[in-house]
PDB file of C-alpha atoms in Angstrom:
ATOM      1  CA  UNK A  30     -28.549 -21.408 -24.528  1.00  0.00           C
ATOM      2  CA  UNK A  31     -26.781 -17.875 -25.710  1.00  0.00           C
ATOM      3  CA  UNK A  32     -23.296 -17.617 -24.624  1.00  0.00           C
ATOM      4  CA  UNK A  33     -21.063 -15.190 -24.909  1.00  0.00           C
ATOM      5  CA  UNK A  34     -16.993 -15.412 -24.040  1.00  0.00           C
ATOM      6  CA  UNK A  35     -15.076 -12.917 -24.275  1.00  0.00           C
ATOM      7  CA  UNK A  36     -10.849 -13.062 -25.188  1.00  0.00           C
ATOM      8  CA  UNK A  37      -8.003 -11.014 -26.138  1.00  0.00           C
ATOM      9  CA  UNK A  38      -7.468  -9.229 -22.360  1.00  0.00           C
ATOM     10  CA  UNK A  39      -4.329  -8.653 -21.053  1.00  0.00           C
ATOM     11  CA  UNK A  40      -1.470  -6.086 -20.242  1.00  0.00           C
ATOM     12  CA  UNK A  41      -0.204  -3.426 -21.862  1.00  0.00           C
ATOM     13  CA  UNK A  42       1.989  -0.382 -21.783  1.00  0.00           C
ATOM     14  CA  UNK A  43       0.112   3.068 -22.045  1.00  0.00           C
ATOM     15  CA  UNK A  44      -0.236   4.128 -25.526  1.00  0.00           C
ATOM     16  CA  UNK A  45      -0.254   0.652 -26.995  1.00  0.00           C
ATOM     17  CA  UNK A  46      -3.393  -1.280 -28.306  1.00  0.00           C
ATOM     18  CA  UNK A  47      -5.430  -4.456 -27.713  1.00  0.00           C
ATOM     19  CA  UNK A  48      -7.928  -6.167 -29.575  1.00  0.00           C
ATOM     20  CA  UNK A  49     -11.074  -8.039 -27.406  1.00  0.00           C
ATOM     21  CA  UNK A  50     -12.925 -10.544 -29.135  1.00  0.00           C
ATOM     22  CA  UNK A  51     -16.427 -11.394 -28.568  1.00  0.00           C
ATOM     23  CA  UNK A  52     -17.620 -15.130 -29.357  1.00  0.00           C
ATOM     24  CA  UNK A  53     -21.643 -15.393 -29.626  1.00  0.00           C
ATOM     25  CA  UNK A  54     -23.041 -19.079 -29.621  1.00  0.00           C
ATOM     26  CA  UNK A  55     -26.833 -20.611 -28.833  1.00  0.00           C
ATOM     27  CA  UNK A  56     -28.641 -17.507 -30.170  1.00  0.00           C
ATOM     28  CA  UNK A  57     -28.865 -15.861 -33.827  1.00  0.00           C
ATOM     29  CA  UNK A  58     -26.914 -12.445 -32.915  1.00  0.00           C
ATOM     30  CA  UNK A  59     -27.304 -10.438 -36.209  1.00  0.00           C
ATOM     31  CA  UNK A  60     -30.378  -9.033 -34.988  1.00  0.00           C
ATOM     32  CA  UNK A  61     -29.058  -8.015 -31.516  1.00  0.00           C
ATOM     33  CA  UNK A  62     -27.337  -4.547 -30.488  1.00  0.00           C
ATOM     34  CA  UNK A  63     -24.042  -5.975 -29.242  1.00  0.00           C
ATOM     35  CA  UNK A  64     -22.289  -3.704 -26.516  1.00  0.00           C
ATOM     36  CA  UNK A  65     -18.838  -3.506 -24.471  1.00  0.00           C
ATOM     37  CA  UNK A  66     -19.085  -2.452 -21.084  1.00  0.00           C
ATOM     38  CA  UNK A  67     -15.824  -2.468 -18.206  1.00  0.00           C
ATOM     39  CA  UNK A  68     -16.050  -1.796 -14.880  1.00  0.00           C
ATOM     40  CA  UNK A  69     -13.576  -1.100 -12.540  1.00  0.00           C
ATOM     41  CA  UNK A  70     -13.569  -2.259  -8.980  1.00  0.00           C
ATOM     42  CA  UNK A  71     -15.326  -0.183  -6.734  1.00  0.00           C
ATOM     43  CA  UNK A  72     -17.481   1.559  -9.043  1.00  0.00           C
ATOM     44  CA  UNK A  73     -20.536   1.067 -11.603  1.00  0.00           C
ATOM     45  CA  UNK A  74     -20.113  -0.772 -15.137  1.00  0.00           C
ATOM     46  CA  UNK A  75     -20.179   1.180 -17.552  1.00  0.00           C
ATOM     47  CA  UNK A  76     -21.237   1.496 -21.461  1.00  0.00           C
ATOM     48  CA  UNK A  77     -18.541   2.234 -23.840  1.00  0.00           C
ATOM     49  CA  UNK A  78     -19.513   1.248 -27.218  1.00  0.00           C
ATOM     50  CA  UNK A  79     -22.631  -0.580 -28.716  1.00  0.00           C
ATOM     51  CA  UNK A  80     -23.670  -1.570 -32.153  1.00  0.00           C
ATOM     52  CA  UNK A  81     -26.676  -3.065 -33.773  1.00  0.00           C
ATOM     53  CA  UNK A  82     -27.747  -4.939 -36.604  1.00  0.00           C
ATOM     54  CA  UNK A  83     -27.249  -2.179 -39.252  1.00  0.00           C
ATOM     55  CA  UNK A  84     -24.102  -1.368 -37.962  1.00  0.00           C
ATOM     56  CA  UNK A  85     -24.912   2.086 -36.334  1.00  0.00           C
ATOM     57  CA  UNK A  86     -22.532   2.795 -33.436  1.00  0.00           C
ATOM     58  CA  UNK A  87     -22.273   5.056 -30.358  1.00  0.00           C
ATOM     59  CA  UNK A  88     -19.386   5.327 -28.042  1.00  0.00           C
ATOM     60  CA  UNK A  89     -18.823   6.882 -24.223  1.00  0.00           C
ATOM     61  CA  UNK A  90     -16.738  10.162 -24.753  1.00  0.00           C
ATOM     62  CA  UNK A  91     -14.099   8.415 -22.830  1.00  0.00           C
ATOM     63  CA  UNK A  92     -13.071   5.829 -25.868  1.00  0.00           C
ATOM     64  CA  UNK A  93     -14.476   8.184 -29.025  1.00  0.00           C
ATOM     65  CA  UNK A  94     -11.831   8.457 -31.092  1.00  0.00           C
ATOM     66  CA  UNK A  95      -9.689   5.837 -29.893  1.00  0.00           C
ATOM     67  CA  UNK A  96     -12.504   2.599 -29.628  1.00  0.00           C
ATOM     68  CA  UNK A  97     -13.786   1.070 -32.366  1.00  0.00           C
ATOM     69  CA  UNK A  98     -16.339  -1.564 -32.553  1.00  0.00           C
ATOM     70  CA  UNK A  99     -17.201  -3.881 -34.636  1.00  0.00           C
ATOM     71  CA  UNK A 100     -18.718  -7.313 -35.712  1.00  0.00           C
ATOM     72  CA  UNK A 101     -18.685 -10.048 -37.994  1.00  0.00           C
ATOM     73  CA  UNK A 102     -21.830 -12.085 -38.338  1.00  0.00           C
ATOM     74  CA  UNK A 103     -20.186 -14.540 -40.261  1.00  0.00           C
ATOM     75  CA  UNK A 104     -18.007 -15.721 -37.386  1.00  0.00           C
ATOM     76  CA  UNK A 105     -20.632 -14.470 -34.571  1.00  0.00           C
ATOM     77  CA  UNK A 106     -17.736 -12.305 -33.525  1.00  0.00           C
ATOM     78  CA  UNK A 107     -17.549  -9.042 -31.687  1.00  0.00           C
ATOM     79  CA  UNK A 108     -14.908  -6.413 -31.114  1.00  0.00           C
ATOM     80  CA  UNK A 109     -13.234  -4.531 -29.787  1.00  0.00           C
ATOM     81  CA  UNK A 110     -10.218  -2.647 -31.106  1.00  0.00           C
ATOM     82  CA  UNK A 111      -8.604  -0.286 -28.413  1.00  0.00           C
ATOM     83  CA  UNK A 112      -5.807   2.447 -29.624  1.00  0.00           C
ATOM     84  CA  UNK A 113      -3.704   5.033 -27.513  1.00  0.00           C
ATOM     85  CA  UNK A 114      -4.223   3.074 -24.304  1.00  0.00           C
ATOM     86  CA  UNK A 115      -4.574   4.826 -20.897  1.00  0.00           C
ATOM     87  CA  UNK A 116      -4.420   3.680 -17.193  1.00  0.00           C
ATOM     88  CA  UNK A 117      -8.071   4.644 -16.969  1.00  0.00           C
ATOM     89  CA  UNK A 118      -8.722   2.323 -19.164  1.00  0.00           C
ATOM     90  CA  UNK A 119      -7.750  -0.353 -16.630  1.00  0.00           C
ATOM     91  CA  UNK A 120     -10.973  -2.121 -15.979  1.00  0.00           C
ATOM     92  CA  UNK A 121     -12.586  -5.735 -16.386  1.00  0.00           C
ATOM     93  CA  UNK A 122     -14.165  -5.617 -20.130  1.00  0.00           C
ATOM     94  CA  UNK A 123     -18.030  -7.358 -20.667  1.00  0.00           C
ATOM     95  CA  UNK A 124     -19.580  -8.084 -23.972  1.00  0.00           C
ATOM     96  CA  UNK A 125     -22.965  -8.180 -24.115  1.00  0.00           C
ATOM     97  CA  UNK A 126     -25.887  -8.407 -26.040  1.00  0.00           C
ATOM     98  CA  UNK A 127     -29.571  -7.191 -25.980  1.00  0.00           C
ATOM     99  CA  UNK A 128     -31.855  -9.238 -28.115  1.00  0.00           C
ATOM    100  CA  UNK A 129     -34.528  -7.379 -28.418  1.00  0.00           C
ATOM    101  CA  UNK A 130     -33.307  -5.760 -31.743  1.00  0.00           C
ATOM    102  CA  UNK A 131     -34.082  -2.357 -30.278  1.00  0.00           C
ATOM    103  CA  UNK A 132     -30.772  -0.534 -31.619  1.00  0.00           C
ATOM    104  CA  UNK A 133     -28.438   1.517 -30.291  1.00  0.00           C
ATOM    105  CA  UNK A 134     -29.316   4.589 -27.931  1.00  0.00           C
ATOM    106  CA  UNK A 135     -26.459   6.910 -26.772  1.00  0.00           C
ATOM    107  CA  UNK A 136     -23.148   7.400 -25.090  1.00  0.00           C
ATOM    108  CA  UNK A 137     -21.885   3.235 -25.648  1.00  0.00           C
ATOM    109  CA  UNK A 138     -25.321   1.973 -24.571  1.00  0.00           C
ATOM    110  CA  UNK A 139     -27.907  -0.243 -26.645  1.00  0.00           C
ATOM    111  CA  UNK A 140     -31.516   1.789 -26.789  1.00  0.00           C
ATOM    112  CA  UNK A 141     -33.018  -1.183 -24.273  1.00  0.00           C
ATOM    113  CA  UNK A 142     -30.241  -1.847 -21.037  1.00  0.00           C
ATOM    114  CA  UNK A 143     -29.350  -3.274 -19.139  1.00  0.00           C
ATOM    115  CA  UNK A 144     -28.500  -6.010 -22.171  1.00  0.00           C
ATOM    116  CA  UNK A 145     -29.982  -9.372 -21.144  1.00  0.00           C
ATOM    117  CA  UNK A 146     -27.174 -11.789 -22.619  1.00  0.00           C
ATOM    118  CA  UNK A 147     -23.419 -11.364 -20.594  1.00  0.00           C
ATOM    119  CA  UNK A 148     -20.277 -12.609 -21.382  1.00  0.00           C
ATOM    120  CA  UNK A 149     -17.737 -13.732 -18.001  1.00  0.00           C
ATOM    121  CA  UNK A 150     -15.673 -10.924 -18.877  1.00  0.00           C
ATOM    122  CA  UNK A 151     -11.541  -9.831 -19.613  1.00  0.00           C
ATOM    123  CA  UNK A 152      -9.089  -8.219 -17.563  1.00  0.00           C
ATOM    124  CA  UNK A 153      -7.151  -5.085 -18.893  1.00  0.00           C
ATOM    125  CA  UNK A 154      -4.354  -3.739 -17.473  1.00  0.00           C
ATOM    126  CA  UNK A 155      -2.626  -0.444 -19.089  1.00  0.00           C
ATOM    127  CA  UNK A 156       0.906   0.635 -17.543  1.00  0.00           C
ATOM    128  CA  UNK A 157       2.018   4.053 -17.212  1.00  0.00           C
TER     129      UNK A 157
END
C-alpha cells in the first residue's frame, strides 16, 4: 500500500528555517512527480513546489527563492527545505505524490493533480 508520512513540522520564529521530510513506502517513487502542498484553515490547499523523476522543479511565487525541494531516491525521501520564514507561511504542510509519471506542470503543481498518493500532513507555525 503507498504511504507517505510526513516530519520535521514545528515552530519557528520569522526569518528562521525548517526542514520537512517526506518518507515514501509501498510504492516505487522514482518515477512519481512528488509535490508539497499547505493549506491553511479556512481556505483551499495549495501547490508550492513539485518535482519529478528527472529532477525538474516548479515552485508557487510565494516560496521561489526561499523553498527548495528536493529528493533522495535512495532513502525514498522528500523535502522540503524552507528559508526566511514568514507568518504566511503558517499552514498545515502535505506531501504528495502523483504516480502517473506525468512531470511537473507549473506554479508548485505536478502536470496531472490533484496527486493521488497523500501524506497525514505537518503543522507549521512561524512567529512574528
Amino acid at each position: 500500500q503507498a504511504r507517505l508520512a510526513e516530519f520535521g513540522g514545528g515552530s519557528v520564529q520569522a526569518g528562521g528555517s525548517l526542514r520537512l521530510s517526506c518518507e515514501a513506502s509501498g510504492y516505487n517513487y522514482r518515477g512519481a512527480c512528488m509535490a508539497w502542498y499547505r493549506q491553511i484553515p479556512g481556505k483551499e490547499r495549495e501547490g508550492i513546489a513539485a518535482i519529478d523523476s528527472d529532477d525538474d522543479t516548479t515552485y508557487a511565487n510565494s516560496v521561489k527563492g526561499r523553498f527548495t525541494i528536493s529528493k533522495d531516491n535512495a532513502k525514498n525521501t522528500l523535502y522540503l527545505q524552507m528559508n526566511s520564514l514568514k507568518p504566511e507561511d503558517t499552514a498545515m504542510y502535505y506531501c504528495a505524490a502523483d504516480t502517473g509519471n506525468y512531470g511537473v506542470g507549473s506554479g508548485g503543481y505536478c502536470y496531472n493533480s490533484p496527486p493521488d498518493v497523500w501524506g497525514q500532513g505537518t503543522q507549521v507555525t512561524v512567529s512574528s
